[in-house]
CSV table of C-alpha atoms in Angstrom, one decimal:
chain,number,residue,atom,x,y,z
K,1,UNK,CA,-90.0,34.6,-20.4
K,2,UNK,CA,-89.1,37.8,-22.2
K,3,UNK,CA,-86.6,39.9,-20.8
K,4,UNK,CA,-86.7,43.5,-20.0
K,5,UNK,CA,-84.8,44.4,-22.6
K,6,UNK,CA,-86.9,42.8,-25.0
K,7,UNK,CA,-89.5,45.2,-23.7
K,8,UNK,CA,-87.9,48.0,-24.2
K,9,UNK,CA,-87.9,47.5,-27.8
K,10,UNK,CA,-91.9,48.4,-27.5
K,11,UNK,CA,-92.7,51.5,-29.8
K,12,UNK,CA,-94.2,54.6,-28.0
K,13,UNK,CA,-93.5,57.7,-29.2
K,14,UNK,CA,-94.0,59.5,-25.8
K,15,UNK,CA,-91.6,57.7,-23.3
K,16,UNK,CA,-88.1,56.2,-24.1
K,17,UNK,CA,-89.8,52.9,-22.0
K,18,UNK,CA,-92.9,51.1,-21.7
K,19,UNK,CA,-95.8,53.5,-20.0
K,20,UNK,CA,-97.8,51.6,-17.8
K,21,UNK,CA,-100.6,52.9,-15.8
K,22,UNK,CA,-101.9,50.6,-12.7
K,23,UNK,CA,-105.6,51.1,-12.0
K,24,UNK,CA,-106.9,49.6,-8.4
K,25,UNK,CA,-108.4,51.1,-5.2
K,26,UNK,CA,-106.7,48.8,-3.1
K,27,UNK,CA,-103.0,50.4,-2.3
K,28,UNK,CA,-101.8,46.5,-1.1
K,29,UNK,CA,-102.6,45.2,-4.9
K,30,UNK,CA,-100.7,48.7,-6.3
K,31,UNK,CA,-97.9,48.4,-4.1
K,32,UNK,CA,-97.7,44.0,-5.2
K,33,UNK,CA,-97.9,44.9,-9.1
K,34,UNK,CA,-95.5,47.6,-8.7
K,35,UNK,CA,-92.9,45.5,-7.0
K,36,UNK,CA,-92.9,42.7,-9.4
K,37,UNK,CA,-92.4,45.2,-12.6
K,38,UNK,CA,-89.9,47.2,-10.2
K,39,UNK,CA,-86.9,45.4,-12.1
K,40,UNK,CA,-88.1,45.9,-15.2
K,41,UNK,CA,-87.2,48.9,-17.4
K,42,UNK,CA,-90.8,50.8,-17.4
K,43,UNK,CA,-92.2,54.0,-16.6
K,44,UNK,CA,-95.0,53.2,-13.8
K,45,UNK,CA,-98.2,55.5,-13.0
K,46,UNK,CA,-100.6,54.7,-10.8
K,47,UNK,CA,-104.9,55.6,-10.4
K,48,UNK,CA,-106.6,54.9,-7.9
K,49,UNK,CA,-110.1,54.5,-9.3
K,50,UNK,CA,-112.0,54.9,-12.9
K,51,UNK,CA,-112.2,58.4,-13.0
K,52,UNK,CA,-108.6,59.2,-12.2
K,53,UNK,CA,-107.9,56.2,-14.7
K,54,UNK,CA,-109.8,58.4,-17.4
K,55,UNK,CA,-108.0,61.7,-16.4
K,56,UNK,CA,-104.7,60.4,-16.8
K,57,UNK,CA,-105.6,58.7,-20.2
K,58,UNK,CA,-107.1,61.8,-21.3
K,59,UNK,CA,-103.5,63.7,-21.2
K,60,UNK,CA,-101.3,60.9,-21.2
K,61,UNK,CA,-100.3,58.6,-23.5
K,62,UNK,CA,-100.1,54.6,-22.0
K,63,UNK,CA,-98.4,51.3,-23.9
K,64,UNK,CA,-100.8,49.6,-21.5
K,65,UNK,CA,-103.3,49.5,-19.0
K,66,UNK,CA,-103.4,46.9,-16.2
K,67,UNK,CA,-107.2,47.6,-15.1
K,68,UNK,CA,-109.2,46.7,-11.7
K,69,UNK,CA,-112.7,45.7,-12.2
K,70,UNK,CA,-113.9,46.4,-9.3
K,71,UNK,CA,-113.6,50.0,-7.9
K,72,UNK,CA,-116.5,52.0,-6.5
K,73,UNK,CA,-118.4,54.8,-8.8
K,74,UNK,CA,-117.1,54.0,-12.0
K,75,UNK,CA,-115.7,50.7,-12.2
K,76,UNK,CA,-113.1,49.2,-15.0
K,77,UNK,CA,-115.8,48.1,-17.0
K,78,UNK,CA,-117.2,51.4,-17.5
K,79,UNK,CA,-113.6,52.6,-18.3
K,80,UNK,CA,-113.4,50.4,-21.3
K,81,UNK,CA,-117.0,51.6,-22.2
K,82,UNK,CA,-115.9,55.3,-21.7
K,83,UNK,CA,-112.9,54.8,-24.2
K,84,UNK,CA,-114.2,52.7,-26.4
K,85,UNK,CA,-116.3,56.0,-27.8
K,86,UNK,CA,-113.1,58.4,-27.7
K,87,UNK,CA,-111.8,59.2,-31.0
K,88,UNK,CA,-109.4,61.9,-30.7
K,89,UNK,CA,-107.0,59.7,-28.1
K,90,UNK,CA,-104.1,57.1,-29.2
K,91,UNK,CA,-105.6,54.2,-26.7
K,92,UNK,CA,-103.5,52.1,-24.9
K,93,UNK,CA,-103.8,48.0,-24.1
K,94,UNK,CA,-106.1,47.1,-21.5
K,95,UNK,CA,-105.0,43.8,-19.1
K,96,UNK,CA,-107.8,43.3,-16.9
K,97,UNK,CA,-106.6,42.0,-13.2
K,98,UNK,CA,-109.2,40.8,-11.0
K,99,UNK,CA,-110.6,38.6,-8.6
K,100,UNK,CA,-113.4,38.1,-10.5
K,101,UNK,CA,-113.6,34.8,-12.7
K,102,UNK,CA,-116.9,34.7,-13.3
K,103,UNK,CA,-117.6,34.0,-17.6
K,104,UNK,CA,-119.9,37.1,-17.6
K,105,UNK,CA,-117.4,39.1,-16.3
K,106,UNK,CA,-114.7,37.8,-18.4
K,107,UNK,CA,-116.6,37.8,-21.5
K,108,UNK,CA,-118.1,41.3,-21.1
K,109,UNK,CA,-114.2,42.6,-20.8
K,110,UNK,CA,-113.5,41.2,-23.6
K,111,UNK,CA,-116.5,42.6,-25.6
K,112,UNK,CA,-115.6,45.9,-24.4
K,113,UNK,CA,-112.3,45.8,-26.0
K,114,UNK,CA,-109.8,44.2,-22.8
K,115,UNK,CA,-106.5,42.4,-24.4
K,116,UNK,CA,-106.3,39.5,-21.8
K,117,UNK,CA,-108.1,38.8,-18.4
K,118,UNK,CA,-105.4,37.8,-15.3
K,119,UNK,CA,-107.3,36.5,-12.3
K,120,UNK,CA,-106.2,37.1,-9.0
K,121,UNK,CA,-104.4,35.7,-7.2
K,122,UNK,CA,-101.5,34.9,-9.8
K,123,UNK,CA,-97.9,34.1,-10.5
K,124,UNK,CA,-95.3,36.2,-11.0
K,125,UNK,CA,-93.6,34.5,-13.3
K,126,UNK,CA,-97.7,34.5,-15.5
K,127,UNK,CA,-97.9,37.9,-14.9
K,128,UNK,CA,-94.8,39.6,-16.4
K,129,UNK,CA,-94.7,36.7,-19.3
K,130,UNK,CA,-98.4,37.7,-20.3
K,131,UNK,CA,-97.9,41.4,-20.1
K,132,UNK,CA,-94.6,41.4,-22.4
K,133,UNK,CA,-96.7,39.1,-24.5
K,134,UNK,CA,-98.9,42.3,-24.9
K,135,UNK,CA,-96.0,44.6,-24.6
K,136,UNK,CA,-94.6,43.1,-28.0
K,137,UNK,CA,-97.9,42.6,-29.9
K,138,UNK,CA,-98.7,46.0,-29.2
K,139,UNK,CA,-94.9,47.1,-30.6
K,140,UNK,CA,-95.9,45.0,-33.4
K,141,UNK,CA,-98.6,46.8,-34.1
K,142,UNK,CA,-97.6,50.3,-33.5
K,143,UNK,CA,-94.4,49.3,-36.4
K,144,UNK,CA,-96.9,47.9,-38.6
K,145,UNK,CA,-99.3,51.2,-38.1
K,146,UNK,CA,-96.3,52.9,-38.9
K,147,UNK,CA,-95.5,51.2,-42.3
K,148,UNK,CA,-99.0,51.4,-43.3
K,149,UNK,CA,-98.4,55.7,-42.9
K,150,UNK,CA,-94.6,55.2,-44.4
K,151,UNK,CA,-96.3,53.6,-47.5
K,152,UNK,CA,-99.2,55.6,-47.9
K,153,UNK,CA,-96.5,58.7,-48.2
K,154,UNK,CA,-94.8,57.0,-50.6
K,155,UNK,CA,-97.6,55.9,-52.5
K,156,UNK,CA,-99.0,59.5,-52.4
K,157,UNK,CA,-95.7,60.6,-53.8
K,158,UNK,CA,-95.6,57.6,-56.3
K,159,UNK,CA,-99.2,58.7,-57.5
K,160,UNK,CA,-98.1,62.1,-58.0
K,161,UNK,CA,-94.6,61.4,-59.8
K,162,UNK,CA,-97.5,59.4,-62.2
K,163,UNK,CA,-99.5,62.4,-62.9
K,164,UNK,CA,-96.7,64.2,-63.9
K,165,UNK,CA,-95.4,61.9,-66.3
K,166,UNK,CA,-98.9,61.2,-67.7
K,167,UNK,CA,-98.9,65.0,-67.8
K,168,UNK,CA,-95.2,65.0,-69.5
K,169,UNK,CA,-95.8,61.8,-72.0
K,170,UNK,CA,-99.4,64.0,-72.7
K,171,UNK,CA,-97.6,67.0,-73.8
K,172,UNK,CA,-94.7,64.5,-75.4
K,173,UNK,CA,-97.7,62.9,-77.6
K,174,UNK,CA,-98.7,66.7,-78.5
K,175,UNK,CA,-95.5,67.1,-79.6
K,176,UNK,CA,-95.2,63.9,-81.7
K,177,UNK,CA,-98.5,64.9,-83.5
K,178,UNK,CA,-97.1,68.3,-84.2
K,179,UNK,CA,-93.8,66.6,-86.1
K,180,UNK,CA,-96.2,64.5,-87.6
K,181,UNK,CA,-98.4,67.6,-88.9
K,182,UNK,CA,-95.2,69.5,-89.8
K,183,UNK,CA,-94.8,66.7,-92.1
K,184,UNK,CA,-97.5,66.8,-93.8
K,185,UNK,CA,-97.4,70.2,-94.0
K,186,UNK,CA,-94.1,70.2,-95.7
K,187,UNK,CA,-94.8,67.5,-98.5
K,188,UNK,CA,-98.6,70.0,-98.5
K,189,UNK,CA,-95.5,73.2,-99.4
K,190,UNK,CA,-93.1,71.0,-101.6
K,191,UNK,CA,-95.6,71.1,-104.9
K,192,UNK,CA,-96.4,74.6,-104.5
K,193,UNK,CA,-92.3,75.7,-104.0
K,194,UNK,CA,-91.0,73.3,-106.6
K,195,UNK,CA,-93.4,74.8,-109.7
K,196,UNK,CA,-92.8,78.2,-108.5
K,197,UNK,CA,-89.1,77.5,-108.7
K,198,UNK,CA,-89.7,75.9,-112.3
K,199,UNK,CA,-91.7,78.8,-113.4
K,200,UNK,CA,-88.8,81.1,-112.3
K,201,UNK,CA,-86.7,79.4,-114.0
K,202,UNK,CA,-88.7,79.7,-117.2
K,203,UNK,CA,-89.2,83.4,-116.5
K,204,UNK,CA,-85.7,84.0,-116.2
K,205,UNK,CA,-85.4,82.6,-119.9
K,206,UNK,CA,-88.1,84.5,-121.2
K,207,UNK,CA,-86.9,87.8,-119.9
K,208,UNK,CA,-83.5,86.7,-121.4
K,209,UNK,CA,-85.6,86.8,-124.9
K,210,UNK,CA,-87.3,90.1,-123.9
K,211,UNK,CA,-84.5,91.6,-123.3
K,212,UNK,CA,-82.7,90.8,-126.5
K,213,UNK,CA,-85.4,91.4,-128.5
K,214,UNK,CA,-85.1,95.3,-126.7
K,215,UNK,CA,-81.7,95.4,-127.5
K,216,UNK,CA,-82.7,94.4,-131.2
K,217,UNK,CA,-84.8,97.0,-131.5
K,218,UNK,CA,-82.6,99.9,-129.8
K,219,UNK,CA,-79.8,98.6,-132.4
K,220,UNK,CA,-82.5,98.9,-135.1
K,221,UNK,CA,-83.5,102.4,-134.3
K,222,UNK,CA,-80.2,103.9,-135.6
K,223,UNK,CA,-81.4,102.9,-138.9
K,224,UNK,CA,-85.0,104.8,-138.6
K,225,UNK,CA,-84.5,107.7,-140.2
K,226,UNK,CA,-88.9,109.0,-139.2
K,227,UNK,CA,-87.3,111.7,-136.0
K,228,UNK,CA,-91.0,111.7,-134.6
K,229,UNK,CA,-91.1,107.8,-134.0
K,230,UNK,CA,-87.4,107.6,-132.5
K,231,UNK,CA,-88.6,110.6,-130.5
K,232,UNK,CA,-91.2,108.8,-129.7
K,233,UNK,CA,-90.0,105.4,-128.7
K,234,UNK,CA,-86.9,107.9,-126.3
K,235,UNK,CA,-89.8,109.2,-124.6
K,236,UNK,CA,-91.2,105.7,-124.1
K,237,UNK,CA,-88.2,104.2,-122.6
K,238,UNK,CA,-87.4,106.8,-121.2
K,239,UNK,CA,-91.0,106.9,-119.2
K,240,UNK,CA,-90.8,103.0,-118.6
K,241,UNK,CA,-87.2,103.3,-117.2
K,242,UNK,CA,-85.9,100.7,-119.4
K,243,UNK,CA,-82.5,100.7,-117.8
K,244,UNK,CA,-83.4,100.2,-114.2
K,245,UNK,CA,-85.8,97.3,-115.0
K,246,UNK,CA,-83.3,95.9,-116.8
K,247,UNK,CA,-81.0,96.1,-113.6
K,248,UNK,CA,-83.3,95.5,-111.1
K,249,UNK,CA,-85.4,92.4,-112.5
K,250,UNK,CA,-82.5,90.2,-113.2
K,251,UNK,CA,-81.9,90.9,-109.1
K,252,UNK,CA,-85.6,90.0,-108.5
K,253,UNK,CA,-85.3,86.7,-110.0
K,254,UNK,CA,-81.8,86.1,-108.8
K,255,UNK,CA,-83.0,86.6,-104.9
K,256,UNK,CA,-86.5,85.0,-105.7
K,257,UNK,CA,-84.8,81.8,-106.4
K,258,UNK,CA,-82.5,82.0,-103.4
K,259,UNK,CA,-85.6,82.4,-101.3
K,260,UNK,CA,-87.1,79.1,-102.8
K,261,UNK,CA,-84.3,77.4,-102.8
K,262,UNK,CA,-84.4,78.0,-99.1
K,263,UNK,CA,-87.4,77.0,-98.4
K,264,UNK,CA,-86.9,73.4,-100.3
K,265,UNK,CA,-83.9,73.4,-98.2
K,266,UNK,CA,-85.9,74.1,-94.9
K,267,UNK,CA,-88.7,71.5,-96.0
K,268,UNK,CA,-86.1,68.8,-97.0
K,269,UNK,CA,-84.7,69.3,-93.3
K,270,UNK,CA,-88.0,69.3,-91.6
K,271,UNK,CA,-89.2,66.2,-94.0
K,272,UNK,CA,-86.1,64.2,-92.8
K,273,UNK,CA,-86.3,65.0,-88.8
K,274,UNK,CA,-90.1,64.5,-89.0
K,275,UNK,CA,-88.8,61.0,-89.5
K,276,UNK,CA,-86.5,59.9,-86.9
K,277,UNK,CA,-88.0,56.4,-86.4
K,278,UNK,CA,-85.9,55.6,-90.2
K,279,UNK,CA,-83.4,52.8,-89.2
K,280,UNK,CA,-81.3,53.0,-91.8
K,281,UNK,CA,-77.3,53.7,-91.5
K,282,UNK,CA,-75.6,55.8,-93.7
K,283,UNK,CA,-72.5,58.0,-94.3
K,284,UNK,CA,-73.3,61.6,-93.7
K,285,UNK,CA,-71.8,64.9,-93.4
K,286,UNK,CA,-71.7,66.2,-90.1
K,287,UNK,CA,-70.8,69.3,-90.8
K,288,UNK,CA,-74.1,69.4,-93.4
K,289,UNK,CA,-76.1,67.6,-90.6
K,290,UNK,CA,-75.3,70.4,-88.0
K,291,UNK,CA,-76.6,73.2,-90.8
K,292,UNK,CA,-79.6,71.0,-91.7
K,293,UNK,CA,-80.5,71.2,-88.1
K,294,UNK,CA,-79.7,74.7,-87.7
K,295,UNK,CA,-82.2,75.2,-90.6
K,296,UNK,CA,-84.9,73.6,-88.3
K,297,UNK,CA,-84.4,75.7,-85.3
K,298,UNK,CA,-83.2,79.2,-87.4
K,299,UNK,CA,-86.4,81.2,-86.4
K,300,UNK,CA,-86.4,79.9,-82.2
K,301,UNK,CA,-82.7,80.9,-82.4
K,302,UNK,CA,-82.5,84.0,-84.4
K,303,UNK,CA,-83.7,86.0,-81.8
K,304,UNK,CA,-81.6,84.7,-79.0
K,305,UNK,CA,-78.2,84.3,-80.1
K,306,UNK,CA,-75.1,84.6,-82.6
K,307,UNK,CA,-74.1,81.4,-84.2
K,308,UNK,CA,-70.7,81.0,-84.8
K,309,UNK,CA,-69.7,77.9,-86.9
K,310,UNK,CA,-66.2,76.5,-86.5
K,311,UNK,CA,-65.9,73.7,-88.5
K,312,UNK,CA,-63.3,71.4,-89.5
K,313,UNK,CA,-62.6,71.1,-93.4
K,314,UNK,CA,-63.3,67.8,-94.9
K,315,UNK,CA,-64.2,66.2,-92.1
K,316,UNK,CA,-64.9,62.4,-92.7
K,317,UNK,CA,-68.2,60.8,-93.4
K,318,UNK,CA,-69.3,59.3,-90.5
K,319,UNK,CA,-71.7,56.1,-90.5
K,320,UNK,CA,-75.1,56.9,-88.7
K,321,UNK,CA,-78.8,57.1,-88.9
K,322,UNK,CA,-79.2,60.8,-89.9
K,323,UNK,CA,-82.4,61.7,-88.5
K,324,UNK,CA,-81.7,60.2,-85.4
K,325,UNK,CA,-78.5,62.8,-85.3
K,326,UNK,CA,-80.6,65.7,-86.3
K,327,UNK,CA,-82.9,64.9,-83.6
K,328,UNK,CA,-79.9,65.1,-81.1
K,329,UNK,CA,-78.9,68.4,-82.7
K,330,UNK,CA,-82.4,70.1,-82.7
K,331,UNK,CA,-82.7,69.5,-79.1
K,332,UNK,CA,-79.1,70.8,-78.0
K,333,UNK,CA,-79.9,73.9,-80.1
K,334,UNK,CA,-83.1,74.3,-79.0
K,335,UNK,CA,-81.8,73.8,-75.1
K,336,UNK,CA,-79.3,76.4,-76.0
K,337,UNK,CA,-81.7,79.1,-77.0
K,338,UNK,CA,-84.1,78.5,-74.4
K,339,UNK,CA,-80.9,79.1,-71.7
K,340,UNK,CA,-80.3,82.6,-72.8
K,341,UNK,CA,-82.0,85.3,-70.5
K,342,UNK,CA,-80.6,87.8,-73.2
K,343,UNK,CA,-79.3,87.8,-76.1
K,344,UNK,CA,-76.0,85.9,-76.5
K,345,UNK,CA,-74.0,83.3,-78.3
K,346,UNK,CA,-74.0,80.1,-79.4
K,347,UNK,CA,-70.6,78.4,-80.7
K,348,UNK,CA,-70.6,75.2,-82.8
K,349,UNK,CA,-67.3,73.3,-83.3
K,350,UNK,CA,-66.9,70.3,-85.2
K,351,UNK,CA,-63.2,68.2,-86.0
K,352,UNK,CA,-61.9,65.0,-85.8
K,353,UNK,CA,-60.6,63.6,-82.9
K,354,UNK,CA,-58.5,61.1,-84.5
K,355,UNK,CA,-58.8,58.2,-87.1
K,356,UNK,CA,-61.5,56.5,-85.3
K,357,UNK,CA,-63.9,59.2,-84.2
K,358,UNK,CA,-65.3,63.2,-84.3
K,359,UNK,CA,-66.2,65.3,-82.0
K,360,UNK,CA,-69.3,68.0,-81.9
K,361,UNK,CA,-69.1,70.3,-79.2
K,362,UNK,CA,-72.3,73.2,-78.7
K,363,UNK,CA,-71.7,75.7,-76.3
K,364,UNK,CA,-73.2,78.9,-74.9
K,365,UNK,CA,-73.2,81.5,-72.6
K,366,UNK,CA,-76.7,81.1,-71.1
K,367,UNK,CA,-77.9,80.8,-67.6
K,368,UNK,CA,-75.5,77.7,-66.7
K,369,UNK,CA,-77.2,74.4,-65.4
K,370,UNK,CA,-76.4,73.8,-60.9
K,371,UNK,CA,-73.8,71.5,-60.4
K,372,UNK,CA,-76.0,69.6,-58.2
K,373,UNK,CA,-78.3,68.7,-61.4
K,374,UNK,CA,-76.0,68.0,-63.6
K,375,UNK,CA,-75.9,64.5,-62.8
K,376,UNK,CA,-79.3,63.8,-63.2
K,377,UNK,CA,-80.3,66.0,-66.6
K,378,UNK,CA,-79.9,62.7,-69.0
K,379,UNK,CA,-82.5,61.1,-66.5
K,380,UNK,CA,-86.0,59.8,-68.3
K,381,UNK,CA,-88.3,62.4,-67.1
K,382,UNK,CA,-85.8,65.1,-65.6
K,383,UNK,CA,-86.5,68.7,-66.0
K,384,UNK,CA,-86.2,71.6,-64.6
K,385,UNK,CA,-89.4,73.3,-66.6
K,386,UNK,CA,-93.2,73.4,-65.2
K,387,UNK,CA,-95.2,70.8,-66.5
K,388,UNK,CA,-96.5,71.4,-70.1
K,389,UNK,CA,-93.3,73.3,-70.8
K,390,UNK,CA,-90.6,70.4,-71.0
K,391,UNK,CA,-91.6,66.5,-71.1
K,392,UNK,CA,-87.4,65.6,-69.6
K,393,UNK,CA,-87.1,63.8,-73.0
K,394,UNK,CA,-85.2,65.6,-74.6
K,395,UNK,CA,-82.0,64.9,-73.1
K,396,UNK,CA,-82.4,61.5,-72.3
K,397,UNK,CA,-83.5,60.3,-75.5
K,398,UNK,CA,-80.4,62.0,-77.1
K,399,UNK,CA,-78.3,60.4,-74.7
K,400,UNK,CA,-79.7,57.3,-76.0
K,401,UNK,CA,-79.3,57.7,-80.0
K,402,UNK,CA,-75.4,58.8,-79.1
K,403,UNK,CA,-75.0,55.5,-77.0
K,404,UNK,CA,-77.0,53.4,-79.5
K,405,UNK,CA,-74.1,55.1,-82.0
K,406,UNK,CA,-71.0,54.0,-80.0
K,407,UNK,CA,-70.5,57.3,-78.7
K,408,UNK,CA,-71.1,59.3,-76.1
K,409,UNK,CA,-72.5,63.0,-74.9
K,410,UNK,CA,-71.3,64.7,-71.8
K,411,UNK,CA,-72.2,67.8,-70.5
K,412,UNK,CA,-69.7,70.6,-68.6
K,413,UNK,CA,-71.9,73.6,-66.8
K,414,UNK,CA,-72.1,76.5,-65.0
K,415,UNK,CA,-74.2,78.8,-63.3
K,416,UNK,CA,-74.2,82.2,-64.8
K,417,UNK,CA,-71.6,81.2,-67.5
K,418,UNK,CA,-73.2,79.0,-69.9
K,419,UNK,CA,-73.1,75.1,-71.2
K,420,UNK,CA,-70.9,73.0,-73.2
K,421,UNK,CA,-72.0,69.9,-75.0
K,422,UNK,CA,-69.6,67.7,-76.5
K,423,UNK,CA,-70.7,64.4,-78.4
K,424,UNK,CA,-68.3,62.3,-79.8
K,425,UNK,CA,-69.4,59.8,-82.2
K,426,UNK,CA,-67.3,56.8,-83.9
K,427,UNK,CA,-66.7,57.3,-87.8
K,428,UNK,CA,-67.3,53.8,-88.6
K,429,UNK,CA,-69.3,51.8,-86.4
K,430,UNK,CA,-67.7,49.3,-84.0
K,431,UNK,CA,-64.8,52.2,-83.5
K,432,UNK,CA,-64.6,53.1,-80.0
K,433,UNK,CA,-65.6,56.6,-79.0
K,434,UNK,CA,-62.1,58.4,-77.8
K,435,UNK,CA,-61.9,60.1,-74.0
């Protein structure tokens, strides 16, 4: 037999014990069922007849019912009719206890939704065993009810945390396309840039002959002794402003090339981070890797911040897959212009740590990232931006190119003062990254 205790373990949200409500007209059955469950640790409510039965249910909540069939006007199989059709109301276990055996009866309870059937009269021993029985099936079922809602929360919030990352790897494919299109657009400006540059080039050396060939002729005019043509070729230069072309177009050229140079510069940079997927190692200039990058983001930073480059003089080449690097760097840059509420500055620092490794710090005075986030902002998927502003990539596939590197990022923060991001990255691979 079950012991009390055992029953006590019954769910019920309403009573810290097992509700049981006792339904009989006869007060000598009441006062019998009572006494037998006296020693156990319950909560014990007593009706009368069906309709007080129904009243009680109706602001009550019961673990179980032990139900009288017979009781005059509305008998017990009415009250399991009655409840059957109520929707609103957390119904308890019915245990039918009567003197009627009959297989009508019997069957017809069961139809109408009883749990068991005791006939009268009946052991005690039966009587408790039969209604922990029910006690712990109806627990049982109460915990399961109550993993099927824990689940379906979860599930709910596991469907959700979906949509947002089909929402984030959405706008991550949007912005894969977009390197992909600012590829092609930069091989599309690379013919047009590089004759330009050529033809500049062969300008410059024609206006080198022009202006010789001026000079020839201003020597030449000391020896043309006609006044009205030297007159006339005074007033000319004098009207084309021969001196200030000469001064000015050599400038025109000289900064026209500096602005095409430029732009192969910019294109070469985009070209190569449009590419990061390249596997191949190499030994690279960090220092020349942090301006190529900077070349990338110059127009999303220019109007946030100040950058201020400290680097180290001949620092050594380090072995690494460039791209992947540039990547890292546009995305730290680009984090640390998107921080700034106002315009501030952005400091840049690169040395050698020692013979095995070098060191990259970024930092700025933005809005600072909470401490409490900090430990979760190399997380897949992480950000703190609306979805459609930031896929929570960024971060977390830098984190992985450094580690993939032998090296290592870590990130110092705080609210109000800024960011500082320090990756340190081996110079050779196999070297350990330093601490």
């Amino acid at each position: 037999m079950t012991t009390s205790l055992d029953m006590n373990e019954a769910i019920n949200t309403s009573h810290p014990h097992p509700a049981i409500l006792l339904v009989d007209d006869n007060p000598v059955n009441l006062q019998l069922i009572s006494k037998i469950l006296e020693n156990e640790k319950m909560e014990i409510n007593q009706a009368i007849n069906g309709a007080q039965c129904l009243s009680m249910m109706s602001t009550q909540e019961f673990d179980l019912v032990l139900l009288d069939l017979n009781m005059p006007e509305i008998d017990g199989l009415e009250v399991l009719r009655r409840v059957k059709e109520w929707t609103q109301v957390t119904l308890p276990t019915f245990v039918v206890v009567s003197a009627d055996n009959s297989p009508e009866s019997i069957s017809q309870a069961f139809k109408l939704g009883a749990a068991d059937y005791i006939t009268t009269p009946f052991k005690k021993e039966e009587m408790l065993a039969r209604i922990n029985t029910q006690l712990h099936l109806r627990s049982r079922e109460r915990h399961l009810e109550s993993l099927v809602q824990r689940r379906t929360v979860e599930l709910v919030e596991a469907n959700k945390r979906v949509q947002d990352t089909y929402h984030q790897l959405v706008q991550a494919e949007k912005m894969a396309s977009l390197g992909q299109l600012a590829a092609g657009v930069a091989h599309e400006i690379n013919n047009p840039v590089g004759y330009i540059s050529s033809n500049l080039d062969t300008l410059n050396a024609y206006l080198d002959d022009i202006l010789d060939m001026v000079q020839f002729y201003e020597g030449a005019m000391v020896h043309i002794k006609h006044e009205p043509t030297k007159t006339l070729i005074k007033n000319k230069r004098a009207q084309l402003d021969i001196e200030f072309i000469e001064e000015d177009i050599k400038h025109i050229i000289s900064e026209s090339q500096t602005g095409v140079e430029r732009v192969i510069q910019i294109v070469s940079d985009l070209k190569n981070f449009s590419h990061p997927e390249q596997k191949a190692w190499q030994t690279a200039d960090i220092n020349q890797c942090i301006d190529s990058a900077l070349n990338i983001v110059h127009n999303q930073l220019k109007y946030k911040a100040n950058i201020h480059k400290h680097y180290e003089n001949h620092l050594p080449q380090v072995e690494c897959i460039i791209p992947q690097i540039s990547q890292v760097l546009v995305n730290l840059f680009v984090n640390a212009g998107q921080a700034m509420k106002q315009f501030g500055d952005i400091h840049i620092t690169s040395r050698c740590v020692n013979e095995n490794n070098i060191e990259i710090v970024i930092e700025d005075n933005g809005c600072g990232i909470e401490s409490a986030l900090l430990t979760n902002i190399f997380n897949p998927f992480f950000t703190t931006k609306p979805v459609g502003e930031g896929t929570g990539l960024g971060l977390s596939v830098s984190y992985g190119i450094i580690q993939n590197h032998g090296g290592d990022i870590d990130v110092h923060s705080k609210v109000g003062e800024g960011s500082r991001f320090t990756i340190r990255l081996p110079i050779k691979q196999g070297m350990p990254p330093s601490h």
